[in-house]
mmCIF file of N, CA, C and O in Angstrom:
data_model
loop_
_atom_site.group_PDB
_atom_site.id
_atom_site.type_symbol
_atom_site.label_atom_id
_atom_site.label_comp_id
_atom_site.label_asym_id
_atom_site.label_seq_id
_atom_site.Cartn_x
_atom_site.Cartn_y
_atom_site.Cartn_z
ATOM 1 N N MET F 1 -15.974 42.242 73.392
ATOM 2 C CA MET F 1 -16.063 41.048 74.001
ATOM 3 C C MET F 1 -16.499 39.847 73.184
ATOM 4 O O MET F 1 -17.689 40.279 72.215
ATOM 5 N N GLN F 2 -15.785 38.991 73.143
ATOM 6 C CA GLN F 2 -16.339 37.710 72.321
ATOM 7 C C GLN F 2 -16.875 37.032 73.180
ATOM 8 O O GLN F 2 -16.977 36.678 74.278
ATOM 9 N N THR F 3 -17.932 36.060 72.180
ATOM 10 C CA THR F 3 -19.200 35.485 73.069
ATOM 11 C C THR F 3 -18.388 34.032 73.344
ATOM 12 O O THR F 3 -17.481 33.819 72.644
ATOM 13 N N ALA F 4 -18.544 33.612 74.233
ATOM 14 C CA ALA F 4 -17.982 32.449 74.709
ATOM 15 C C ALA F 4 -18.623 31.139 73.629
ATOM 16 O O ALA F 4 -18.059 29.970 74.226
ATOM 17 N N PHE F 5 -19.910 31.270 73.056
ATOM 18 C CA PHE F 5 -19.646 29.913 72.164
ATOM 19 C C PHE F 5 -20.015 30.337 70.995
ATOM 20 O O PHE F 5 -20.592 31.623 70.644
ATOM 21 N N LEU F 6 -19.128 29.713 69.979
ATOM 22 C CA LEU F 6 -19.649 30.076 68.655
ATOM 23 C C LEU F 6 -20.004 29.156 67.741
ATOM 24 O O LEU F 6 -20.548 28.072 68.547
ATOM 25 N N GLU F 7 -20.904 29.588 66.626
ATOM 26 C CA GLU F 7 -21.271 28.743 65.993
ATOM 27 C C GLU F 7 -21.030 28.822 64.288
ATOM 28 O O GLU F 7 -20.365 29.928 63.695
ATOM 29 N N ILE F 8 -20.629 27.491 63.797
ATOM 30 C CA ILE F 8 -20.394 27.762 62.053
ATOM 31 C C ILE F 8 -21.096 26.741 61.070
ATOM 32 O O ILE F 8 -21.958 25.675 61.820
ATOM 33 N N ASP F 9 -21.476 27.365 60.277
ATOM 34 C CA ASP F 9 -22.768 26.440 59.486
ATOM 35 C C ASP F 9 -21.900 26.154 57.838
ATOM 36 O O ASP F 9 -21.619 26.781 57.570
ATOM 37 N N VAL F 10 -21.786 24.856 58.089
ATOM 38 C CA VAL F 10 -21.040 24.379 57.019
ATOM 39 C C VAL F 10 -21.953 23.448 55.919
ATOM 40 O O VAL F 10 -21.344 22.747 54.948
ATOM 41 N N HIS F 11 -23.049 23.295 55.984
ATOM 42 C CA HIS F 11 -23.943 23.040 54.877
ATOM 43 C C HIS F 11 -23.535 23.162 53.728
ATOM 44 O O HIS F 11 -23.180 24.304 53.075
ATOM 45 N N GLY F 12 -23.377 22.316 53.105
ATOM 46 C CA GLY F 12 -22.869 22.692 51.313
ATOM 47 C C GLY F 12 -22.053 22.457 51.076
ATOM 48 O O GLY F 12 -21.723 22.664 49.712
ATOM 49 N N LEU F 13 -20.808 22.376 52.221
ATOM 50 C CA LEU F 13 -19.606 22.616 51.450
ATOM 51 C C LEU F 13 -18.547 20.802 51.364
ATOM 52 O O LEU F 13 -19.413 19.925 51.715
ATOM 53 N N THR F 14 -17.870 20.956 50.685
ATOM 54 C CA THR F 14 -17.466 20.089 50.942
ATOM 55 C C THR F 14 -16.542 19.270 52.010
ATOM 56 O O THR F 14 -15.992 20.472 53.274
ATOM 57 N N ARG F 15 -15.803 18.376 52.016
ATOM 58 C CA ARG F 15 -15.250 18.535 53.743
ATOM 59 C C ARG F 15 -13.842 19.156 53.739
ATOM 60 O O ARG F 15 -13.778 19.616 54.436
ATOM 61 N N GLU F 16 -12.865 19.670 52.569
ATOM 62 C CA GLU F 16 -12.017 20.215 52.296
ATOM 63 C C GLU F 16 -12.448 21.366 52.946
ATOM 64 O O GLU F 16 -11.895 22.277 53.881
ATOM 65 N N GLN F 17 -13.568 22.010 52.391
ATOM 66 C CA GLN F 17 -13.499 23.580 52.328
ATOM 67 C C GLN F 17 -14.501 23.550 53.480
ATOM 68 O O GLN F 17 -14.267 24.596 54.602
ATOM 69 N N ALA F 18 -14.926 22.604 54.114
ATOM 70 C CA ALA F 18 -15.564 22.485 56.130
ATOM 71 C C ALA F 18 -14.534 22.739 56.648
ATOM 72 O O ALA F 18 -14.483 23.623 57.631
ATOM 73 N N PHE F 19 -13.408 21.999 56.551
ATOM 74 C CA PHE F 19 -12.255 21.638 57.535
ATOM 75 C C PHE F 19 -11.605 23.120 57.296
ATOM 76 O O PHE F 19 -10.927 23.751 58.309
ATOM 77 N N THR F 20 -11.226 23.582 56.323
ATOM 78 C CA THR F 20 -11.040 25.010 56.524
ATOM 79 C C THR F 20 -11.581 26.188 56.478
ATOM 80 O O THR F 20 -10.866 26.947 57.594
ATOM 81 N N ALA F 21 -12.886 26.081 56.457
ATOM 82 C CA ALA F 21 -13.733 26.957 57.467
ATOM 83 C C ALA F 21 -13.487 26.696 59.166
ATOM 84 O O ALA F 21 -13.677 27.861 59.994
ATOM 85 N N ILE F 22 -14.096 25.576 59.437
ATOM 86 C CA ILE F 22 -13.697 25.232 60.765
ATOM 87 C C ILE F 22 -12.556 25.570 61.489
ATOM 88 O O ILE F 22 -12.155 26.429 62.394
ATOM 89 N N ASP F 23 -11.729 25.323 61.134
ATOM 90 C CA ASP F 23 -10.208 25.595 61.336
ATOM 91 C C ASP F 23 -9.734 26.942 61.554
ATOM 92 O O ASP F 23 -9.250 27.354 62.348
ATOM 93 N N ALA F 24 -10.244 27.827 60.492
ATOM 94 C CA ALA F 24 -10.146 29.771 60.580
ATOM 95 C C ALA F 24 -10.903 29.766 61.824
ATOM 96 O O ALA F 24 -10.396 30.895 62.347
ATOM 97 N N LYS F 25 -12.663 29.089 62.060
ATOM 98 C CA LYS F 25 -13.383 29.879 62.880
ATOM 99 C C LYS F 25 -12.428 29.259 64.146
ATOM 100 O O LYS F 25 -12.805 30.374 65.561
ATOM 101 N N LEU F 26 -11.488 28.119 64.724
ATOM 102 C CA LEU F 26 -11.161 28.239 65.541
ATOM 103 C C LEU F 26 -9.753 28.705 65.750
ATOM 104 O O LEU F 26 -9.349 29.144 66.889
ATOM 105 N N ARG F 27 -9.182 29.292 64.824
ATOM 106 C CA ARG F 27 -8.074 30.289 64.545
ATOM 107 C C ARG F 27 -8.423 31.125 65.674
ATOM 108 O O ARG F 27 -7.433 32.269 66.752
ATOM 109 N N ARG F 28 -9.683 31.843 65.076
ATOM 110 C CA ARG F 28 -10.305 33.203 65.712
ATOM 111 C C ARG F 28 -11.139 33.047 67.009
ATOM 112 O O ARG F 28 -11.415 33.768 67.594
ATOM 113 N N ALA F 29 -10.807 32.127 67.618
ATOM 114 C CA ALA F 29 -11.962 31.359 68.898
ATOM 115 C C ALA F 29 -11.288 32.117 70.239
ATOM 116 O O ALA F 29 -12.463 32.289 70.881
ATOM 117 N N GLY F 30 -10.413 32.807 70.250
ATOM 118 C CA GLY F 30 -10.281 33.385 71.528
ATOM 119 C C GLY F 30 -10.471 33.005 72.659
ATOM 120 O O GLY F 30 -9.936 31.609 72.797
ATOM 121 N N GLY F 31 -11.621 33.208 73.553
ATOM 122 C CA GLY F 31 -11.195 32.810 74.632
ATOM 123 C C GLY F 31 -13.072 31.888 74.912
ATOM 124 O O GLY F 31 -13.486 31.490 75.672
ATOM 125 N N ALA F 32 -13.385 31.573 73.638
ATOM 126 C CA ALA F 32 -14.469 30.529 73.356
ATOM 127 C C ALA F 32 -14.634 29.686 73.596
ATOM 128 O O ALA F 32 -13.494 28.947 73.991
ATOM 129 N N TYR F 33 -15.356 28.696 74.684
ATOM 130 C CA TYR F 33 -15.646 27.368 75.280
ATOM 131 C C TYR F 33 -15.719 26.608 74.520
ATOM 132 O O TYR F 33 -15.696 24.969 74.425
ATOM 133 N N ARG F 34 -16.725 26.963 73.596
ATOM 134 C CA ARG F 34 -17.347 25.878 72.381
ATOM 135 C C ARG F 34 -17.634 26.374 71.045
ATOM 136 O O ARG F 34 -18.023 27.441 70.670
ATOM 137 N N LEU F 35 -17.345 25.499 70.263
ATOM 138 C CA LEU F 35 -17.499 25.788 68.797
ATOM 139 C C LEU F 35 -18.903 25.068 68.406
ATOM 140 O O LEU F 35 -18.405 23.668 68.267
ATOM 141 N N ARG F 36 -20.200 25.147 68.081
ATOM 142 C CA ARG F 36 -20.989 24.573 67.355
ATOM 143 C C ARG F 36 -20.699 24.363 65.703
ATOM 144 O O ARG F 36 -20.847 25.460 65.470
ATOM 145 N N VAL F 37 -21.032 23.498 65.676
ATOM 146 C CA VAL F 37 -20.882 23.148 63.963
ATOM 147 C C VAL F 37 -22.136 22.595 63.384
ATOM 148 O O VAL F 37 -22.340 21.058 63.812
ATOM 149 N N ILE F 38 -22.279 23.152 62.393
ATOM 150 C CA ILE F 38 -23.817 22.542 62.047
ATOM 151 C C ILE F 38 -23.704 21.960 60.471
ATOM 152 O O ILE F 38 -23.575 23.018 59.564
ATOM 153 N N HIS F 39 -23.567 20.804 60.302
ATOM 154 C CA HIS F 39 -23.276 20.433 59.280
ATOM 155 C C HIS F 39 -24.732 19.166 58.582
ATOM 156 O O HIS F 39 -24.547 19.287 57.642
ATOM 157 N N GLY F 40 -25.307 19.296 59.383
ATOM 158 C CA GLY F 40 -26.741 18.958 58.748
ATOM 159 C C GLY F 40 -26.390 17.350 58.755
ATOM 160 O O GLY F 40 -25.241 16.704 59.131
ATOM 161 N N TYR F 41 -27.578 16.754 58.080
ATOM 162 C CA TYR F 41 -28.021 15.031 58.211
ATOM 163 C C TYR F 41 -28.655 14.291 57.147
ATOM 164 O O TYR F 41 -28.607 13.487 57.078
ATOM 165 N N HIS F 42 -29.600 15.170 56.743
ATOM 166 C CA HIS F 42 -30.805 14.608 55.705
ATOM 167 C C HIS F 42 -29.947 14.167 54.507
ATOM 168 O O HIS F 42 -30.964 13.536 53.883
ATOM 169 N N GLY F 43 -29.165 15.230 53.793
ATOM 170 C CA GLY F 43 -28.543 14.600 52.788
ATOM 171 C C GLY F 43 -27.227 14.200 52.986
ATOM 172 O O GLY F 43 -26.780 13.439 51.864
ATOM 173 N N GLY F 44 -27.260 13.099 53.840
ATOM 174 C CA GLY F 44 -26.552 12.100 54.325
ATOM 175 C C GLY F 44 -25.487 12.451 55.298
ATOM 176 O O GLY F 44 -25.406 13.480 56.177
ATOM 177 N N THR F 45 -24.613 11.518 56.190
ATOM 178 C CA THR F 45 -23.601 11.654 57.080
ATOM 179 C C THR F 45 -22.210 11.371 56.513
ATOM 180 O O THR F 45 -21.203 11.726 57.703
ATOM 181 N N VAL F 46 -21.781 11.981 55.689
ATOM 182 C CA VAL F 46 -20.619 11.929 55.297
ATOM 183 C C VAL F 46 -19.871 12.986 55.823
ATOM 184 O O VAL F 46 -18.815 12.606 56.491
ATOM 185 N N LEU F 47 -20.670 14.409 55.664
ATOM 186 C CA LEU F 47 -19.809 15.775 56.044
ATOM 187 C C LEU F 47 -19.751 15.134 57.699
ATOM 188 O O LEU F 47 -18.745 15.734 58.519
ATOM 189 N N ARG F 48 -20.896 14.420 58.293
ATOM 190 C CA ARG F 48 -20.824 15.097 59.621
ATOM 191 C C ARG F 48 -19.808 13.847 60.363
ATOM 192 O O ARG F 48 -19.008 14.001 61.286
ATOM 193 N N ASP F 49 -19.753 12.532 59.898
ATOM 194 C CA ASP F 49 -18.704 11.675 60.215
ATOM 195 C C ASP F 49 -17.262 12.281 60.070
ATOM 196 O O ASP F 49 -16.104 11.771 60.504
ATOM 197 N N ALA F 50 -17.201 12.511 58.692
ATOM 198 C CA ALA F 50 -15.708 13.267 58.556
ATOM 199 C C ALA F 50 -15.285 14.035 59.682
ATOM 200 O O ALA F 50 -14.040 13.961 60.360
ATOM 201 N N ILE F 51 -15.981 15.472 59.842
ATOM 202 C CA ILE F 51 -15.988 16.446 61.379
ATOM 203 C C ILE F 51 -15.552 15.895 62.139
ATOM 204 O O ILE F 51 -14.809 16.489 62.853
ATOM 205 N N ARG F 52 -16.508 14.637 62.661
ATOM 206 C CA ARG F 52 -16.239 14.106 63.749
ATOM 207 C C ARG F 52 -14.969 13.086 63.959
ATOM 208 O O ARG F 52 -14.286 13.495 65.049
ATOM 209 N N ALA F 53 -14.826 12.776 62.907
ATOM 210 C CA ALA F 53 -13.534 12.096 62.936
ATOM 211 C C ALA F 53 -12.064 12.598 62.956
ATOM 212 O O ALA F 53 -10.884 12.317 63.933
ATOM 213 N N HIS F 54 -12.603 14.083 62.364
ATOM 214 C CA HIS F 54 -11.108 14.996 61.878
ATOM 215 C C HIS F 54 -10.934 15.564 63.319
ATOM 216 O O HIS F 54 -10.069 15.654 63.778
ATOM 217 N N TYR F 55 -11.940 16.035 64.662
ATOM 218 C CA TYR F 55 -12.017 16.909 64.899
ATOM 219 C C TYR F 55 -11.685 16.078 66.598
ATOM 220 O O TYR F 55 -11.588 16.678 67.678
ATOM 221 N N ARG F 56 -11.996 15.201 66.182
ATOM 222 C CA ARG F 56 -11.985 14.229 67.802
ATOM 223 C C ARG F 56 -10.680 14.510 68.233
ATOM 224 O O ARG F 56 -10.232 14.168 69.498
ATOM 225 N N SER F 57 -9.338 14.361 67.323
ATOM 226 C CA SER F 57 -8.525 14.481 67.682
ATOM 227 C C SER F 57 -7.741 15.663 67.723
ATOM 228 O O SER F 57 -6.209 15.445 67.666
ATOM 229 N N HIS F 58 -8.267 16.467 67.613
ATOM 230 C CA HIS F 58 -7.750 17.968 66.755
ATOM 231 C C HIS F 58 -7.083 18.426 68.339
ATOM 232 O O HIS F 58 -7.568 18.356 69.668
ATOM 233 N N PRO F 59 -5.912 19.373 68.282
ATOM 234 C CA PRO F 59 -5.009 19.619 69.599
ATOM 235 C C PRO F 59 -5.787 20.934 70.363
ATOM 236 O O PRO F 59 -5.792 21.024 71.634
ATOM 237 N N LYS F 60 -6.678 21.362 69.401
ATOM 238 C CA LYS F 60 -7.437 22.872 70.209
ATOM 239 C C LYS F 60 -8.859 22.221 70.749
ATOM 240 O O LYS F 60 -9.537 22.568 71.441
ATOM 241 N N VAL F 61 -9.064 20.988 69.972
ATOM 242 C CA VAL F 61 -10.114 20.568 70.726
ATOM 243 C C VAL F 61 -10.217 19.240 72.107
ATOM 244 O O VAL F 61 -9.604 18.559 71.788
ATOM 245 N N LYS F 62 -10.453 19.735 73.017
ATOM 246 C CA LYS F 62 -10.766 18.728 74.326
ATOM 247 C C LYS F 62 -11.490 17.853 74.354
ATOM 248 O O LYS F 62 -11.638 16.418 74.564
ATOM 249 N N ARG F 63 -13.101 17.767 73.774
ATOM 250 C CA ARG F 63 -14.037 16.950 73.279
ATOM 251 C C ARG F 63 -15.112 17.247 72.591
ATOM 252 O O ARG F 63 -15.208 18.391 72.110
ATOM 253 N N LEU F 64 -15.659 16.150 72.033
ATOM 254 C CA LEU F 64 -16.815 16.540 71.218
ATOM 255 C C LEU F 64 -18.222 15.981 71.931
ATOM 256 O O LEU F 64 -17.899 15.288 72.821
ATOM 257 N N GLU F 65 -19.090 17.027 71.939
ATOM 258 C CA GLU F 65 -20.301 16.798 72.510
ATOM 259 C C GLU F 65 -21.301 16.582 71.521
ATOM 260 O O GLU F 65 -21.670 17.263 70.646
ATOM 261 N N LEU F 66 -22.172 15.518 71.605
ATOM 262 C CA LEU F 66 -23.173 15.434 70.492
ATOM 263 C C LEU F 66 -24.801 15.820 71.182
ATOM 264 O O LEU F 66 -24.860 14.721 71.756
ATOM 265 N N GLY F 67 -25.146 16.305 70.753
ATOM 266 C CA GLY F 67 -26.537 16.922 71.299
ATOM 267 C C GLY F 67 -27.778 16.250 71.139
ATOM 268 O O GLY F 67 -27.493 14.797 70.425
ATOM 269 N N LEU F 68 -29.034 16.352 71.248
ATOM 270 C CA LEU F 68 -30.033 15.774 70.632
ATOM 271 C C LEU F 68 -30.097 16.049 68.891
ATOM 272 O O LEU F 68 -31.280 15.100 68.273
ATOM 273 N N ASN F 69 -29.869 17.210 68.548
ATOM 274 C CA ASN F 69 -29.963 17.338 67.136
ATOM 275 C C ASN F 69 -28.805 16.844 66.296
ATOM 276 O O ASN F 69 -27.317 17.191 66.408
ATOM 277 N N PRO F 70 -29.198 15.674 65.310
ATOM 278 C CA PRO F 70 -27.756 14.757 64.857
ATOM 279 C C PRO F 70 -27.331 15.631 63.859
ATOM 280 O O PRO F 70 -26.381 15.259 63.141
ATOM 281 N N GLY F 71 -27.769 17.206 63.593
ATOM 282 C CA GLY F 71 -27.266 17.889 62.497
ATOM 283 C C GLY F 71 -26.470 18.671 62.709
ATOM 284 O O GLY F 71 -25.371 19.855 62.243
ATOM 285 N N GLU F 72 -25.790 18.714 64.100
ATOM 286 C CA GLU F 72 -24.834 19.611 65.250
ATOM 287 C C GLU F 72 -24.003 18.890 65.647
ATOM 288 O O GLU F 72 -24.592 17.558 66.030
ATOM 289 N N THR F 73 -22.759 18.889 66.105
ATOM 290 C CA THR F 73 -21.830 18.732 66.713
ATOM 291 C C THR F 73 -21.106 19.910 67.532
ATOM 292 O O THR F 73 -20.813 20.873 66.956
ATOM 293 N N ASP F 74 -21.199 19.479 68.624
ATOM 294 C CA ASP F 74 -20.109 20.763 69.455
ATOM 295 C C ASP F 74 -18.698 20.321 69.383
ATOM 296 O O ASP F 74 -18.480 19.191 70.221
ATOM 297 N N LEU F 75 -17.750 21.265 69.182
ATOM 298 C CA LEU F 75 -16.636 21.222 69.809
ATOM 299 C C LEU F 75 -15.771 22.204 71.044
ATOM 300 O O LEU F 75 -16.187 23.099 71.448
ATOM 301 N N VAL F 76 -15.814 21.097 71.615
ATOM 302 C CA VAL F 76 -15.515 22.233 73.050
ATOM 303 C C VAL F 76 -14.219 21.972 73.140
ATOM 304 O O VAL F 76 -13.117 21.471 73.205
ATOM 305 N N LEU F 77 -14.030 23.271 73.427
ATOM 306 C CA LEU F 77 -12.383 24.196 73.506
ATOM 307 C C LEU F 77 -11.836 24.132 74.647
ATOM 308 O O LEU F 77 -10.547 24.230 74.773
ATOM 309 N N ARG F 78 -12.971 24.269 75.854
ATOM 310 C CA ARG F 78 -12.426 24.263 77.253
ATOM 311 C C ARG F 78 -13.495 24.328 78.335
ATOM 312 O O ARG F 78 -14.262 24.410 77.449
ATOM 313 N N GLU F 79 -13.285 23.723 79.171
ATOM 314 C CA GLU F 79 -14.066 23.648 80.533
ATOM 315 C C GLU F 79 -14.301 25.098 80.936
ATOM 316 O O GLU F 79 -13.551 25.857 81.076
ATOM 317 N N LEU F 80 -15.697 25.116 81.531
ATOM 318 C CA LEU F 80 -16.168 26.054 82.012
ATOM 319 C C LEU F 80 -15.702 25.813 83.720
ATOM 320 O O LEU F 80 -15.692 25.228 84.535
#
């Protein structure tokens, strides 16, 4: 059985590498309702901003959820 909450760490990846890794995780998400993307922010916000802009309008993502940790973005795939 697959977990309903997935996580991917894209620290140190380029924007294109991060998109490729996240897209692959989304394809294998199955019944997951949320994908937490750990992108960090201490090294700058370019990757974080690119991920949020790109996945805000992605067809598999219902909405983004920003938590207390600025180094993470949750992609909500379906509502519980």
